[in-house]
Amino acid sequence: RKKVEEARFVRMSLEMSAFRVVAAKWTPREARYEELEAELETLLQRQAACSAGNDNAGFLEADELFHRRILEQSENVTLMNVISSMRAHLNRVRYLELLEAHHSSVMVEQHRRVLQAIVTNRVDESADLLREHLEYLQYDFPYLIKTYSGYFRD
């Protein structure tokens, strides 16, 4: 349990910082950013399809790739490695959250809003929206601990 909470804190702190960096340097007319935006839009469509089809594993895969592709634009390999190790602690919990809460459609909309903030260089808003998105998932955590107590240790 404590490990999950610590991993969430580290992930949120690092991702918010990285999303700020990406939003600040996003240049919409550059080909690489146009291509990346199209790729991210495709991932959002994939997330929406997975959400509609109750494909939690597919949704999580597309979700993780969405975050990773944005994070890669920070060009910080150390950050990517740390976040990747944090995600390992969180993936089981994230799957349980989707299984129980069925809120993947809300998450797709949150991703859309984060992406729009990034591509329009709204630096602080991109980080704030990401924080809201990541915090949204935490509300189910006490229920998950109670329901799946065998998965968590203090």
Short mmCIF file of N, CA and C in Angstrom, two decimals, residues 4-93:
data_model
loop_
_atom_site.label_atom_id
_atom_site.label_comp_id
_atom_site.label_asym_id
_atom_site.label_seq_id
_atom_site.Cartn_x
_atom_site.Cartn_y
_atom_site.Cartn_z
N VAL A 4 2.64 1.82 -3.29
CA VAL A 4 1.76 2.35 -4.33
C VAL A 4 1.58 3.86 -4.15
N GLU A 5 1.34 4.28 -2.92
CA GLU A 5 1.16 5.71 -2.66
C GLU A 5 2.42 6.50 -2.99
N GLU A 6 3.58 5.94 -2.64
CA GLU A 6 4.84 6.61 -2.95
C GLU A 6 5.06 6.67 -4.46
N ALA A 7 4.77 5.58 -5.15
CA ALA A 7 4.93 5.55 -6.60
C ALA A 7 4.01 6.56 -7.28
N ARG A 8 2.79 6.68 -6.79
CA ARG A 8 1.86 7.67 -7.36
C ARG A 8 2.39 9.09 -7.17
N PHE A 9 2.91 9.37 -6.01
CA PHE A 9 3.44 10.71 -5.73
C PHE A 9 4.61 11.03 -6.67
N VAL A 10 5.53 10.09 -6.79
CA VAL A 10 6.69 10.32 -7.66
C VAL A 10 6.26 10.46 -9.11
N ARG A 11 5.38 9.57 -9.55
CA ARG A 11 4.90 9.65 -10.93
C ARG A 11 4.24 11.00 -11.20
N MET A 12 3.36 11.41 -10.31
CA MET A 12 2.65 12.67 -10.52
C MET A 12 3.62 13.84 -10.58
N SER A 13 4.55 13.88 -9.65
CA SER A 13 5.51 14.98 -9.60
C SER A 13 6.33 15.06 -10.89
N LEU A 14 6.84 13.92 -11.31
CA LEU A 14 7.69 13.91 -12.49
C LEU A 14 6.91 14.15 -13.78
N GLU A 15 5.77 13.51 -13.91
CA GLU A 15 4.99 13.70 -15.14
C GLU A 15 4.49 15.13 -15.28
N MET A 16 4.06 15.73 -14.19
CA MET A 16 3.60 17.12 -14.28
C MET A 16 4.74 18.03 -14.75
N SER A 17 5.92 17.83 -14.23
CA SER A 17 7.07 18.63 -14.65
C SER A 17 7.38 18.39 -16.12
N ALA A 18 7.37 17.14 -16.53
CA ALA A 18 7.67 16.82 -17.92
C ALA A 18 6.61 17.36 -18.87
N PHE A 19 5.34 17.28 -18.50
CA PHE A 19 4.29 17.81 -19.37
C PHE A 19 4.42 19.32 -19.52
N ARG A 20 4.85 19.99 -18.48
CA ARG A 20 5.11 21.44 -18.58
C ARG A 20 6.19 21.71 -19.63
N VAL A 21 7.26 20.94 -19.56
CA VAL A 21 8.37 21.10 -20.52
C VAL A 21 7.87 20.87 -21.95
N VAL A 22 7.11 19.82 -22.14
CA VAL A 22 6.61 19.49 -23.48
C VAL A 22 5.66 20.58 -23.98
N ALA A 23 4.76 21.04 -23.14
CA ALA A 23 3.82 22.09 -23.55
C ALA A 23 4.56 23.38 -23.92
N ALA A 24 5.61 23.68 -23.20
CA ALA A 24 6.37 24.91 -23.46
C ALA A 24 7.09 24.85 -24.80
N LYS A 25 7.55 23.68 -25.19
CA LYS A 25 8.34 23.62 -26.42
C LYS A 25 7.56 23.11 -27.63
N TRP A 26 6.28 22.76 -27.43
CA TRP A 26 5.47 22.24 -28.53
C TRP A 26 5.38 23.31 -29.62
N THR A 27 5.69 22.92 -30.83
CA THR A 27 5.65 23.83 -31.98
C THR A 27 4.72 23.22 -33.02
N PRO A 28 3.46 23.67 -33.05
CA PRO A 28 2.44 23.02 -33.87
C PRO A 28 2.77 22.91 -35.36
N ARG A 29 3.52 23.85 -35.90
CA ARG A 29 3.78 23.82 -37.34
C ARG A 29 4.97 22.94 -37.72
N GLU A 30 5.68 22.42 -36.75
CA GLU A 30 6.79 21.51 -37.05
C GLU A 30 6.23 20.13 -37.38
N ALA A 31 6.79 19.53 -38.40
CA ALA A 31 6.29 18.24 -38.87
C ALA A 31 6.28 17.19 -37.77
N ARG A 32 7.33 17.16 -36.95
CA ARG A 32 7.38 16.11 -35.91
C ARG A 32 6.24 16.26 -34.92
N TYR A 33 5.85 17.50 -34.62
CA TYR A 33 4.75 17.71 -33.68
C TYR A 33 3.40 17.43 -34.35
N GLU A 34 3.29 17.75 -35.62
CA GLU A 34 2.05 17.43 -36.35
C GLU A 34 1.85 15.92 -36.37
N GLU A 35 2.94 15.19 -36.66
CA GLU A 35 2.86 13.72 -36.69
C GLU A 35 2.55 13.16 -35.31
N LEU A 36 3.18 13.71 -34.30
CA LEU A 36 2.94 13.24 -32.94
C LEU A 36 1.50 13.52 -32.51
N GLU A 37 0.99 14.69 -32.84
CA GLU A 37 -0.39 15.00 -32.48
C GLU A 37 -1.34 14.01 -33.15
N ALA A 38 -1.10 13.69 -34.42
CA ALA A 38 -1.94 12.71 -35.12
C ALA A 38 -1.84 11.34 -34.44
N GLU A 39 -0.64 10.95 -34.04
CA GLU A 39 -0.45 9.67 -33.35
C GLU A 39 -1.21 9.67 -32.01
N LEU A 40 -1.12 10.77 -31.27
CA LEU A 40 -1.81 10.85 -29.99
C LEU A 40 -3.32 10.83 -30.17
N GLU A 41 -3.81 11.49 -31.21
CA GLU A 41 -5.25 11.45 -31.51
C GLU A 41 -5.69 10.02 -31.82
N THR A 42 -4.85 9.29 -32.55
CA THR A 42 -5.16 7.88 -32.86
C THR A 42 -5.21 7.06 -31.58
N LEU A 43 -4.28 7.32 -30.67
CA LEU A 43 -4.29 6.61 -29.39
C LEU A 43 -5.55 6.94 -28.59
N LEU A 44 -6.02 8.19 -28.67
CA LEU A 44 -7.26 8.55 -27.98
C LEU A 44 -8.44 7.79 -28.58
N GLN A 45 -8.46 7.65 -29.90
CA GLN A 45 -9.52 6.88 -30.55
C GLN A 45 -9.46 5.42 -30.12
N ARG A 46 -8.25 4.89 -30.02
CA ARG A 46 -8.07 3.50 -29.56
C ARG A 46 -8.55 3.35 -28.13
N GLN A 47 -8.23 4.32 -27.27
CA GLN A 47 -8.69 4.28 -25.88
C GLN A 47 -10.21 4.29 -25.83
N ALA A 48 -10.82 5.15 -26.63
CA ALA A 48 -12.29 5.24 -26.65
C ALA A 48 -12.91 3.92 -27.10
N ALA A 49 -12.33 3.30 -28.12
CA ALA A 49 -12.84 2.01 -28.60
C ALA A 49 -12.69 0.93 -27.54
N CYS A 50 -11.55 0.91 -26.86
CA CYS A 50 -11.32 -0.06 -25.79
C CYS A 50 -12.29 0.17 -24.63
N SER A 51 -12.52 1.44 -24.32
CA SER A 51 -13.46 1.78 -23.26
C SER A 51 -14.86 1.28 -23.60
N ALA A 52 -15.29 1.55 -24.83
CA ALA A 52 -16.63 1.13 -25.26
C ALA A 52 -16.77 -0.39 -25.27
N GLY A 53 -15.67 -1.08 -25.55
CA GLY A 53 -15.70 -2.54 -25.61
C GLY A 53 -15.30 -3.22 -24.32
N ASN A 54 -15.15 -2.44 -23.25
CA ASN A 54 -14.72 -2.98 -21.95
C ASN A 54 -13.42 -3.78 -22.03
N ASP A 55 -12.53 -3.32 -22.89
CA ASP A 55 -11.21 -3.96 -23.05
C ASP A 55 -10.22 -3.21 -22.16
N ASN A 56 -10.19 -3.59 -20.88
CA ASN A 56 -9.34 -2.88 -19.92
C ASN A 56 -7.86 -3.03 -20.23
N ALA A 57 -7.44 -4.21 -20.62
CA ALA A 57 -6.02 -4.41 -20.94
C ALA A 57 -5.61 -3.55 -22.14
N GLY A 58 -6.45 -3.53 -23.17
CA GLY A 58 -6.17 -2.70 -24.34
C GLY A 58 -6.18 -1.23 -24.00
N PHE A 59 -7.12 -0.84 -23.13
CA PHE A 59 -7.18 0.56 -22.72
C PHE A 59 -5.89 0.95 -21.99
N LEU A 60 -5.47 0.13 -21.05
CA LEU A 60 -4.25 0.44 -20.28
C LEU A 60 -3.03 0.52 -21.18
N GLU A 61 -2.96 -0.35 -22.17
CA GLU A 61 -1.83 -0.32 -23.12
C GLU A 61 -1.82 1.01 -23.89
N ALA A 62 -2.98 1.42 -24.40
CA ALA A 62 -3.08 2.68 -25.14
C ALA A 62 -2.85 3.88 -24.22
N ASP A 63 -3.32 3.79 -22.99
CA ASP A 63 -3.12 4.84 -22.00
C ASP A 63 -1.64 5.02 -21.71
N GLU A 64 -0.96 3.92 -21.46
CA GLU A 64 0.46 3.99 -21.14
C GLU A 64 1.26 4.55 -22.32
N LEU A 65 0.91 4.15 -23.53
CA LEU A 65 1.61 4.65 -24.71
C LEU A 65 1.35 6.14 -24.91
N PHE A 66 0.13 6.59 -24.63
CA PHE A 66 -0.21 8.02 -24.73
C PHE A 66 0.70 8.83 -23.81
N HIS A 67 0.78 8.42 -22.56
CA HIS A 67 1.64 9.13 -21.60
C HIS A 67 3.11 9.05 -22.02
N ARG A 68 3.55 7.85 -22.42
CA ARG A 68 4.96 7.67 -22.79
C ARG A 68 5.36 8.53 -23.97
N ARG A 69 4.51 8.60 -24.98
CA ARG A 69 4.85 9.39 -26.17
C ARG A 69 4.98 10.88 -25.83
N ILE A 70 4.14 11.37 -24.93
CA ILE A 70 4.27 12.77 -24.50
C ILE A 70 5.55 12.93 -23.68
N LEU A 71 5.78 12.02 -22.75
CA LEU A 71 6.97 12.11 -21.90
C LEU A 71 8.26 12.05 -22.71
N GLU A 72 8.28 11.26 -23.75
CA GLU A 72 9.48 11.15 -24.59
C GLU A 72 9.91 12.50 -25.16
N GLN A 73 8.94 13.39 -25.35
CA GLN A 73 9.25 14.69 -25.93
C GLN A 73 10.05 15.57 -24.96
N SER A 74 10.09 15.18 -23.70
CA SER A 74 10.91 15.93 -22.74
C SER A 74 12.40 15.66 -22.98
N GLU A 75 12.67 14.58 -23.70
CA GLU A 75 14.05 14.17 -24.04
C GLU A 75 14.91 13.98 -22.80
N ASN A 76 14.29 13.40 -21.77
CA ASN A 76 14.97 13.15 -20.51
C ASN A 76 14.92 11.65 -20.22
N VAL A 77 15.99 10.94 -20.55
CA VAL A 77 16.03 9.49 -20.42
C VAL A 77 15.91 9.06 -18.96
N THR A 78 16.56 9.79 -18.06
CA THR A 78 16.49 9.44 -16.64
C THR A 78 15.04 9.52 -16.14
N LEU A 79 14.35 10.57 -16.52
CA LEU A 79 12.95 10.72 -16.14
C LEU A 79 12.13 9.55 -16.67
N MET A 80 12.36 9.18 -17.90
CA MET A 80 11.61 8.06 -18.50
C MET A 80 11.86 6.77 -17.72
N ASN A 81 13.10 6.53 -17.34
CA ASN A 81 13.44 5.31 -16.60
C ASN A 81 12.78 5.29 -15.22
N VAL A 82 12.81 6.41 -14.53
CA VAL A 82 12.20 6.48 -13.20
C VAL A 82 10.69 6.28 -13.29
N ILE A 83 10.05 6.96 -14.22
CA ILE A 83 8.60 6.81 -14.36
C ILE A 83 8.24 5.39 -14.76
N SER A 84 9.03 4.79 -15.60
CA SER A 84 8.77 3.41 -16.01
C SER A 84 8.82 2.47 -14.80
N SER A 85 9.78 2.67 -13.92
CA SER A 85 9.84 1.81 -12.74
C SER A 85 8.67 2.09 -11.79
N MET A 86 8.19 3.34 -11.73
CA MET A 86 7.03 3.66 -10.90
C MET A 86 5.77 3.00 -11.45
N ARG A 87 5.65 2.99 -12.76
CA ARG A 87 4.48 2.39 -13.39
C ARG A 87 4.38 0.90 -13.07
N ALA A 88 5.50 0.25 -12.91
CA ALA A 88 5.48 -1.18 -12.58
C ALA A 88 4.71 -1.41 -11.28
N HIS A 89 4.88 -0.52 -10.31
CA HIS A 89 4.16 -0.65 -9.04
C HIS A 89 2.68 -0.29 -9.20
N LEU A 90 2.37 0.52 -10.18
CA LEU A 90 1.01 1.04 -10.31
C LEU A 90 0.12 0.25 -11.26
N ASN A 91 0.69 -0.49 -12.18
CA ASN A 91 -0.12 -1.12 -13.21
C ASN A 91 -1.19 -2.07 -12.67
N ARG A 92 -0.86 -2.86 -11.65
CA ARG A 92 -1.87 -3.76 -11.09
C ARG A 92 -3.03 -2.97 -10.50
N VAL A 93 -2.69 -1.91 -9.78
CA VAL A 93 -3.73 -1.07 -9.16
C VAL A 93 -4.56 -0.38 -10.24
#
